[in-house]
Short mmCIF file of N, CA and C and ligand atoms in Angstrom, two decimals:
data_model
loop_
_atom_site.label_atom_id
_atom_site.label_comp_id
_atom_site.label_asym_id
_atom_site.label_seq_id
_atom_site.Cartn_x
_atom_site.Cartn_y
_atom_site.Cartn_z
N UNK A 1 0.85 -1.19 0.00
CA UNK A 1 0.00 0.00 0.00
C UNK A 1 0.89 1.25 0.00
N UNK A 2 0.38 2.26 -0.57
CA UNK A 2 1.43 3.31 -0.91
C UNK A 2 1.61 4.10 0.15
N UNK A 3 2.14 5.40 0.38
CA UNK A 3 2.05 6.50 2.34
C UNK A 3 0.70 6.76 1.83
N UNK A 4 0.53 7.57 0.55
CA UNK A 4 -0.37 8.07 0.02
C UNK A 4 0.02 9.56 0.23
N UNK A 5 -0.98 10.75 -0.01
CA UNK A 5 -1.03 12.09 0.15
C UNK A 5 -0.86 12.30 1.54
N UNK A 6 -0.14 14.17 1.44
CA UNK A 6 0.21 15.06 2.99
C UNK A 6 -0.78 14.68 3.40
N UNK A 7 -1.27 15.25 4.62
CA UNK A 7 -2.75 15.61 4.74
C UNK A 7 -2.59 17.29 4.97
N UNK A 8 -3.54 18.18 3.97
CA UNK A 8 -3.13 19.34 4.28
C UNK A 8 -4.76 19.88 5.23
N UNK A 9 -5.03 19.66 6.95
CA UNK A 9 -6.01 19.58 6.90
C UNK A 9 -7.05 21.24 6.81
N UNK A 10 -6.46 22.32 6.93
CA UNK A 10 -7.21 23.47 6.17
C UNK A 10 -7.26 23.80 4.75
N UNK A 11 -6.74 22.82 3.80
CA UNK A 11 -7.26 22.64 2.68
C UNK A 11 -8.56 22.02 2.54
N UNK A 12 -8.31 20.71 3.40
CA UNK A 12 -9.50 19.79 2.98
C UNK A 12 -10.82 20.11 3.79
N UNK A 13 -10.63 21.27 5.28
CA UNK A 13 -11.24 22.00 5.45
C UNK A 13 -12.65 22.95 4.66
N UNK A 14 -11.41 23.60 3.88
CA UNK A 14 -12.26 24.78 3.00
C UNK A 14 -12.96 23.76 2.15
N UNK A 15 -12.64 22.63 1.55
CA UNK A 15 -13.01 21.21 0.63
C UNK A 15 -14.53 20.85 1.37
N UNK A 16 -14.39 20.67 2.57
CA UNK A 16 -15.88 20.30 3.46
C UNK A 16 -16.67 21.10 3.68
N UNK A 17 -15.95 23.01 3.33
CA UNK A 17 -17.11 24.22 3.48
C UNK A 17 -17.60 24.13 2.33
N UNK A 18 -17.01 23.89 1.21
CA UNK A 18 -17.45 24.19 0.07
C UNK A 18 -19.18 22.78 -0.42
N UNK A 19 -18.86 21.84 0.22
CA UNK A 19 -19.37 20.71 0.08
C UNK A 19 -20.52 21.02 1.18
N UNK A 20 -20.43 21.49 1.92
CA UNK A 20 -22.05 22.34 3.02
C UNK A 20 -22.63 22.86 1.93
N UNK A 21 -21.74 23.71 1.49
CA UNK A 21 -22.95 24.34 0.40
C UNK A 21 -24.45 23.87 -0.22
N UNK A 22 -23.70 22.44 -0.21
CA UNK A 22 -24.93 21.75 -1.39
C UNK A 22 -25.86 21.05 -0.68
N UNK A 23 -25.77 20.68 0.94
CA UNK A 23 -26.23 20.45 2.38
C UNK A 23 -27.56 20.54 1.96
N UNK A 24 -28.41 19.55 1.75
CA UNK A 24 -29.99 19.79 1.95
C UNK A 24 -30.38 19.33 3.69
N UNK A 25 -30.77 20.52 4.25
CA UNK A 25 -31.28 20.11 5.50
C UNK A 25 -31.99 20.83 6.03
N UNK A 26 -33.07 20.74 5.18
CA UNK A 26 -34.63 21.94 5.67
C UNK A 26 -35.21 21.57 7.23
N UNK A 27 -34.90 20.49 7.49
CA UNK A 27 -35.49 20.13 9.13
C UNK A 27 -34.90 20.08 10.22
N UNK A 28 -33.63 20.13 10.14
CA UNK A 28 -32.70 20.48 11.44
C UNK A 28 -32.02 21.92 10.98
N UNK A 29 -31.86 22.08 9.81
CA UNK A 29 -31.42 23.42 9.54
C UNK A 29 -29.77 23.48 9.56
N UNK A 30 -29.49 22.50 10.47
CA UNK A 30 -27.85 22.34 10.54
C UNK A 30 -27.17 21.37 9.30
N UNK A 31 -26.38 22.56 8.72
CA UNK A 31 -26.01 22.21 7.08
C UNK A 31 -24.61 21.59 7.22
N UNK A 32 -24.13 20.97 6.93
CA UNK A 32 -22.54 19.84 7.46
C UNK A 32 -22.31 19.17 5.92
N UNK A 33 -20.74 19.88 5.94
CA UNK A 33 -19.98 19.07 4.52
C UNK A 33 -19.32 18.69 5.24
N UNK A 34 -18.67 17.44 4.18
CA UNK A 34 -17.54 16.41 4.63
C UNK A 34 -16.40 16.38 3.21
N UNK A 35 -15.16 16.21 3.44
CA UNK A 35 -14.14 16.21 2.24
C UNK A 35 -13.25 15.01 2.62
N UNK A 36 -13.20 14.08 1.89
CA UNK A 36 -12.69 12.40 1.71
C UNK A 36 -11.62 12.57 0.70
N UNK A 37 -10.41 12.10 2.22
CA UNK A 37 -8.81 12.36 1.15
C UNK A 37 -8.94 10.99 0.74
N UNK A 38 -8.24 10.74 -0.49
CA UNK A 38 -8.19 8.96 -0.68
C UNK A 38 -7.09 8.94 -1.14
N UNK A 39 -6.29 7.70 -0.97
CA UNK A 39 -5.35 7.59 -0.96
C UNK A 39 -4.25 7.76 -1.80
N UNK A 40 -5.00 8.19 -3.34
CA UNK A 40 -4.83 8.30 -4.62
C UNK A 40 -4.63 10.26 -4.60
N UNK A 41 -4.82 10.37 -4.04
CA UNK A 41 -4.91 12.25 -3.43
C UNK A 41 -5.97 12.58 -4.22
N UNK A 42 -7.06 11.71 -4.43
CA UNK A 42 -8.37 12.82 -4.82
C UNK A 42 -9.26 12.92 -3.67
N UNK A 43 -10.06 14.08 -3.82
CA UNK A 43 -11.14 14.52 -2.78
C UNK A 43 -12.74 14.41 -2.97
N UNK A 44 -13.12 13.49 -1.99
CA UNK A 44 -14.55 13.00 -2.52
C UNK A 44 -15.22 13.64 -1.33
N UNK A 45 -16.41 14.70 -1.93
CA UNK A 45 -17.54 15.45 -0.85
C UNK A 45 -18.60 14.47 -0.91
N UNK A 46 -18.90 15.16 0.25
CA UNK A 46 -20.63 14.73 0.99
C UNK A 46 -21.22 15.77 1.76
N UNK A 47 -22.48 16.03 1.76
CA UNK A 47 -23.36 16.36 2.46
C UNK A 47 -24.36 15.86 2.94
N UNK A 48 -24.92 16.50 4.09
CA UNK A 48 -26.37 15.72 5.07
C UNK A 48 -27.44 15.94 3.54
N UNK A 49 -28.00 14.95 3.69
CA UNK A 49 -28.96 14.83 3.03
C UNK A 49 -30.59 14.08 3.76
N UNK A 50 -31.01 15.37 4.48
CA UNK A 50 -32.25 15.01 5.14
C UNK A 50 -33.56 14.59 4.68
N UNK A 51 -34.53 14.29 5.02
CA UNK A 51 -35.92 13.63 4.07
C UNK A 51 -36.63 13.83 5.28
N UNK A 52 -38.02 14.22 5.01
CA UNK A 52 -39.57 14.47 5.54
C UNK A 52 -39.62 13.45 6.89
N UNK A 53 -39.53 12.12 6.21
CA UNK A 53 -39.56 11.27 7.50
C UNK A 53 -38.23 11.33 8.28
N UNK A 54 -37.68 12.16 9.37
CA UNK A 54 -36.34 12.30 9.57
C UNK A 54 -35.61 11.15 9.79
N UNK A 55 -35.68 9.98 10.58
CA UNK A 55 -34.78 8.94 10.69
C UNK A 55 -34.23 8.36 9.21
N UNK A 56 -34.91 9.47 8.07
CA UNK A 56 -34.06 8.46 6.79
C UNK A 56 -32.99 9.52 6.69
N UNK A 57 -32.61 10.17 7.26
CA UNK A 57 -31.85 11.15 7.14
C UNK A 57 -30.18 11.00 6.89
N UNK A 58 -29.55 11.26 6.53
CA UNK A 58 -28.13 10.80 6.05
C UNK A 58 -27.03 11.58 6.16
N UNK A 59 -26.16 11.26 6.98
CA UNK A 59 -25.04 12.54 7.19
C UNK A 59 -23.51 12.91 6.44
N UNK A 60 -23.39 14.44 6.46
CA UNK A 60 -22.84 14.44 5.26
C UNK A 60 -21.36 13.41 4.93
N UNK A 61 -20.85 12.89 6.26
CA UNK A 61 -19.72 11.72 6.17
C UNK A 61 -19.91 10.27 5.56
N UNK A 62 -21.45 9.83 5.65
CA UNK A 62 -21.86 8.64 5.08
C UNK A 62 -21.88 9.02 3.32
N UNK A 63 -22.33 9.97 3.35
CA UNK A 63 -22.87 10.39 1.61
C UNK A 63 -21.50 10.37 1.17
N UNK A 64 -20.53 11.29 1.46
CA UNK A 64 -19.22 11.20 0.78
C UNK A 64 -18.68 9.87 1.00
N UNK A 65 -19.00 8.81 2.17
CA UNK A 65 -18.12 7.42 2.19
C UNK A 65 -18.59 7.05 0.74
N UNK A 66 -20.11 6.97 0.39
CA UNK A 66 -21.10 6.43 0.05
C UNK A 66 -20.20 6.90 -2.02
N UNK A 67 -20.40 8.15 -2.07
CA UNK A 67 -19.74 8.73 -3.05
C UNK A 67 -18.33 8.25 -3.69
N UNK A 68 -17.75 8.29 -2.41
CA UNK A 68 -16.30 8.03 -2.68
C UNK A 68 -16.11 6.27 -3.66
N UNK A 69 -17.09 5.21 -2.82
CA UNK A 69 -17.74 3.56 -2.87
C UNK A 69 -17.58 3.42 -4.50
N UNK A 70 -18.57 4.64 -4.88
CA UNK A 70 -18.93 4.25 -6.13
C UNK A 70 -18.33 4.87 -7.39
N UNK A 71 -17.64 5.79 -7.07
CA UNK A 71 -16.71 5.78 -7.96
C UNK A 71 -15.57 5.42 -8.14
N UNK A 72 -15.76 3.96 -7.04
CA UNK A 72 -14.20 3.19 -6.88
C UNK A 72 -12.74 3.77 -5.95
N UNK A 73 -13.46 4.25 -5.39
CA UNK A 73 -12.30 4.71 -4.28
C UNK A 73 -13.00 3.48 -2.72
N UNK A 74 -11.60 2.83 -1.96
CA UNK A 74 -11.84 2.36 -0.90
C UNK A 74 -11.02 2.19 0.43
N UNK A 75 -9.85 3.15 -0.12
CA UNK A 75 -8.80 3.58 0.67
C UNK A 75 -8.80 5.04 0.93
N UNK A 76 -8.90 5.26 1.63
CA UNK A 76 -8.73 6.54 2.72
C UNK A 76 -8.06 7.14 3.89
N UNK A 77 -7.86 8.18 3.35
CA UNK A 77 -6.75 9.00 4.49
C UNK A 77 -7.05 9.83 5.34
N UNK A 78 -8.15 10.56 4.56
CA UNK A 78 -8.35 11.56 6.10
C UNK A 78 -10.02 12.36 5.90
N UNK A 79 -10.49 11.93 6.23
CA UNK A 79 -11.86 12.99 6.51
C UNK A 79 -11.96 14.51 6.98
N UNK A 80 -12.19 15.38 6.44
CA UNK A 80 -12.60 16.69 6.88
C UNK A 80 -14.15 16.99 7.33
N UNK A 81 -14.57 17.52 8.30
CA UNK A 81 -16.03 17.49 8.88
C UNK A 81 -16.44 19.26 9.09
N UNK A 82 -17.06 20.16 8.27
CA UNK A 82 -17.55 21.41 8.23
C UNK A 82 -18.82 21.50 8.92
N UNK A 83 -18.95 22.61 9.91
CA UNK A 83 -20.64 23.43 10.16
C UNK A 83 -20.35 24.44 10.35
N UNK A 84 -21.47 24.90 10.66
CA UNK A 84 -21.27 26.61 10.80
C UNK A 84 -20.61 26.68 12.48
N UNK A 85 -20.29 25.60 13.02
CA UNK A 85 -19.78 26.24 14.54
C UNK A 85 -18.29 26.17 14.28
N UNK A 86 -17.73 27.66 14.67
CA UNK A 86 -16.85 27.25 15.07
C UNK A 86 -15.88 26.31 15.31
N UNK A 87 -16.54 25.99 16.40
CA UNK A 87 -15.45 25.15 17.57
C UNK A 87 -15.85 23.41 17.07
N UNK A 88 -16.21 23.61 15.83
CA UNK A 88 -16.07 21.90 15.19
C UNK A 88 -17.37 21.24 15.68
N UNK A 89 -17.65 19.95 14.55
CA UNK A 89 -18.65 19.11 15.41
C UNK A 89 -17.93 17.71 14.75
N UNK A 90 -18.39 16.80 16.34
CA UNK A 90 -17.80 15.63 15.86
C UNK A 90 -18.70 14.40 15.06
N UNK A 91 -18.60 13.64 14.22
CA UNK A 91 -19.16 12.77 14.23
C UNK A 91 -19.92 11.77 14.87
N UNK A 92 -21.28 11.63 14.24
CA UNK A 92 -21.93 10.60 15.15
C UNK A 92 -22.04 9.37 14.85
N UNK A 93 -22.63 8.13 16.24
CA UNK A 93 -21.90 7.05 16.29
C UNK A 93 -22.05 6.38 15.08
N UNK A 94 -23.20 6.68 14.14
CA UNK A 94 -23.53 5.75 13.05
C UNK A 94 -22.57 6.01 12.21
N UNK A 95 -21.49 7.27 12.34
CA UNK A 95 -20.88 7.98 10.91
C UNK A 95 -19.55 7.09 11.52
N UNK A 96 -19.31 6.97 12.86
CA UNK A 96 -17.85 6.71 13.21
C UNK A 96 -17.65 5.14 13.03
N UNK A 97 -18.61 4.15 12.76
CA UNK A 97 -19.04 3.02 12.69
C UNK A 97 -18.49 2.84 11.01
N UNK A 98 -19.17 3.62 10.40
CA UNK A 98 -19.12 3.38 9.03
C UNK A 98 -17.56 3.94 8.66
N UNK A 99 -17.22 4.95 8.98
CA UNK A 99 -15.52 5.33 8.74
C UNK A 99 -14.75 3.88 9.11
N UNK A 100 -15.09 3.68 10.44
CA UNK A 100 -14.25 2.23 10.82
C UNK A 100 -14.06 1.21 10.22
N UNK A 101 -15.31 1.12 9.26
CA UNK A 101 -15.17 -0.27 8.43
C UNK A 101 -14.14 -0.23 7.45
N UNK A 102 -14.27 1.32 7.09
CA UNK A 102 -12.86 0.89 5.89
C UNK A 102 -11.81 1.38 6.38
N UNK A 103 -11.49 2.38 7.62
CA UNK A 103 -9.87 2.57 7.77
C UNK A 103 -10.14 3.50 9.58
N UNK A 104 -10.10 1.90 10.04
CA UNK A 104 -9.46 2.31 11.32
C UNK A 104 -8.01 3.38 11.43
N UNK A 105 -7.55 3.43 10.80
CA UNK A 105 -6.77 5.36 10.84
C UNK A 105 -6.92 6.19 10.29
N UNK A 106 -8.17 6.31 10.29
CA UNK A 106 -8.68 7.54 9.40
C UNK A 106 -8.41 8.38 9.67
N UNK A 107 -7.44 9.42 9.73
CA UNK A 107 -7.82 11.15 10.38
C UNK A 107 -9.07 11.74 10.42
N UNK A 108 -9.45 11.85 11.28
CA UNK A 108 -11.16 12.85 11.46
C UNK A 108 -10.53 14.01 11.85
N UNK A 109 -10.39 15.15 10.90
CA UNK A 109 -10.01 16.75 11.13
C UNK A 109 -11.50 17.43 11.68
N UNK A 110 -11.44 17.75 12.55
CA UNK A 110 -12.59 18.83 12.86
C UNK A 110 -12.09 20.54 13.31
N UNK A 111 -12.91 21.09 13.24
CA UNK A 111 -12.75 22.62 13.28
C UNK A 111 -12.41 23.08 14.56
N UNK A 112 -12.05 24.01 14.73
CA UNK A 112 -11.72 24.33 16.34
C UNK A 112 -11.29 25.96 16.01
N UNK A 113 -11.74 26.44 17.11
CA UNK A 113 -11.24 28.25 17.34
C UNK A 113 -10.14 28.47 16.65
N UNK A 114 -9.23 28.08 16.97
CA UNK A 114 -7.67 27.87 16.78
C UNK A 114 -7.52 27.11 15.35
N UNK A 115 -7.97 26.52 14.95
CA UNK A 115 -7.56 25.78 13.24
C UNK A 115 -8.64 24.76 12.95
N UNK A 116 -7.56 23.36 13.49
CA UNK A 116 -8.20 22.61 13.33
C UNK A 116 -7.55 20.66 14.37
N UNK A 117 -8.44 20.13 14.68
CA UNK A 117 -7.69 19.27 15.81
C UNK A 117 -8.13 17.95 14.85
N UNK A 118 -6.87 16.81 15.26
CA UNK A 118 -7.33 15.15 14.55
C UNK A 118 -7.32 13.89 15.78
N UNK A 119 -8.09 13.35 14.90
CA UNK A 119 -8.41 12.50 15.84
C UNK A 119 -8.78 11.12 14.62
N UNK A 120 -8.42 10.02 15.32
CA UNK A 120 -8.55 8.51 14.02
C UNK A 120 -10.19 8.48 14.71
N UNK A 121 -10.40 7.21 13.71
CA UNK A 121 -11.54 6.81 13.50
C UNK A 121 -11.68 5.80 15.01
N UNK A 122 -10.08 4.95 15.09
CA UNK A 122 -10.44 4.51 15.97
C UNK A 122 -10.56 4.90 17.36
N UNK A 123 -10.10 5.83 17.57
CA UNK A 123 -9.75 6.68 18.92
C UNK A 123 -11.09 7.10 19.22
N UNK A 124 -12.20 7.66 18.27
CA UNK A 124 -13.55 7.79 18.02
C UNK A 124 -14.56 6.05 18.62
N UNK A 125 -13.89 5.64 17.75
CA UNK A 125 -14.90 4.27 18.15
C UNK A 125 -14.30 3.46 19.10
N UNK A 126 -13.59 3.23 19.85
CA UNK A 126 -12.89 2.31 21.12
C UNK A 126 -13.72 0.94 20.77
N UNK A 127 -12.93 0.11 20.69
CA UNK A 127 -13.04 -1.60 20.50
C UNK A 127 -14.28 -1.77 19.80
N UNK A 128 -14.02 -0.92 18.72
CA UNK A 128 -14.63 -0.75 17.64
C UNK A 128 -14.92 -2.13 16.40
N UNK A 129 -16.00 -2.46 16.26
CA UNK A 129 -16.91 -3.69 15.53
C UNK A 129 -16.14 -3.91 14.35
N UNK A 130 -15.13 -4.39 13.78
CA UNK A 130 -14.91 -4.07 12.08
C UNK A 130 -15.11 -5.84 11.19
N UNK A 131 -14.49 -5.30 10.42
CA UNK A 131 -14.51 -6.83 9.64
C UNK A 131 -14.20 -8.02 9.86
N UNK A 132 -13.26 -7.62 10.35
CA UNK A 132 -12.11 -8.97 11.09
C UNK A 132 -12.85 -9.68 11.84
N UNK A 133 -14.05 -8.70 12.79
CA UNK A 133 -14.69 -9.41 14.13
C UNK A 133 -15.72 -10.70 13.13
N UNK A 134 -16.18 -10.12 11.93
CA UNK A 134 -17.87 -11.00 11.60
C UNK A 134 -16.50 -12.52 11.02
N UNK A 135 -16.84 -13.24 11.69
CA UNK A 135 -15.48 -14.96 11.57
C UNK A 135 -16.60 -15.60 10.61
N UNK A 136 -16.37 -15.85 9.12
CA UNK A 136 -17.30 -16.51 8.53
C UNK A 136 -17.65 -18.32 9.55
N UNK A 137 -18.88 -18.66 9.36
CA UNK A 137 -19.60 -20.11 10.11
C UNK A 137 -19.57 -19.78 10.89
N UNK A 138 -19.52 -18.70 11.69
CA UNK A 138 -20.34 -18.32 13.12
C UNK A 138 -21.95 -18.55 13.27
N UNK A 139 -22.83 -19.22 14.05
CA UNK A 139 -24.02 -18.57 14.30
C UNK A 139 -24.08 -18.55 15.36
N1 THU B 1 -24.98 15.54 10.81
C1 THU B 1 -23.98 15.28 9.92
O1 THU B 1 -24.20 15.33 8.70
N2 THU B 1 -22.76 14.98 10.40
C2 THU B 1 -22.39 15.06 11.71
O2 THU B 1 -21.23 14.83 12.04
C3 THU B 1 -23.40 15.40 12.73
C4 THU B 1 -24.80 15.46 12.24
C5 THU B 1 -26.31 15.92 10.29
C6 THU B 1 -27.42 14.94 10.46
C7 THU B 1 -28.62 15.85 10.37
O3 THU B 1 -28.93 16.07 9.01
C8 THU B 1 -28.15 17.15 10.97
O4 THU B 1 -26.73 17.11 10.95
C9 THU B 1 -28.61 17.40 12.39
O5 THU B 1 -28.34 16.32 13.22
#
């Protein structure tokens, strides 16, 4: 496997503001881009993408995993996470679940007063569920 790309994370920053933009989220109102380094150094966005019945609701880190899936990217380096606060928001458990499956060292960059702070995927999920655990002929 290759190092892959720096991580430059107020590049991929401005990469996750730009990707809010497109944020449909008429029912919480809170608009969140995400920017997906891959290992190839391209950058795959996502945004929340909310719906009427809210539990179908989709956050903007799943949509870009989801994005990144299908246009054949499955290695990843570093996630960028945008809102309008400030002081960063972190991922939730369903988003830190799904980062884990494909790269327990993910960098999760989030926003902060000061720049910006990292943190892995796994440091996020502690004895965290992944592939390795499902042992095929288990029941
Ligand atoms: N949301 C994200 O897209 N990512 C996060 O890290 C936190 C929450 C979305 C889900 C929902 O559309 C809205 O923010 C409010 O929870």
């Amino acid at each position: 496997m290759s190092q892959g790309p720096t991580i430059d994370p107020a590049a991929l920053l401005a990469e996750a503001h730009a990707a809010r933009e497109q944020a449909y989220a008429p029912y919480s109102r809170f608009r969140v881009g995400a920017a997906l380094l891959c290992r190839d150094g391209s950058v795959v966005r996502g945004c929340n993408v909310e719906n009427v019945s809210y539990g179908l609701s989709v956050c903007a880190e799943r949509t870009a995993i989801g994005n990144a899936v299908v246009s054949g990217q499955r290695d990843f380096v570093a996630i960028a996470v945008a809102t309008a606060d400030p002081s960063g928001t972190p991922p939730c458990g369903m988003c830190r679940q799904v980062l884990y499956e494909f790269a327990p060292e993910l960098v999760v960059i989030m926003e902060t007063q000061e720049g910006s702070e990292q943190i892995s995927a796994a440091e996020l999920l502690p004895k965290g569920f992944g592939p390795e655990d499902l042992a095929p002929g288990q029941e």
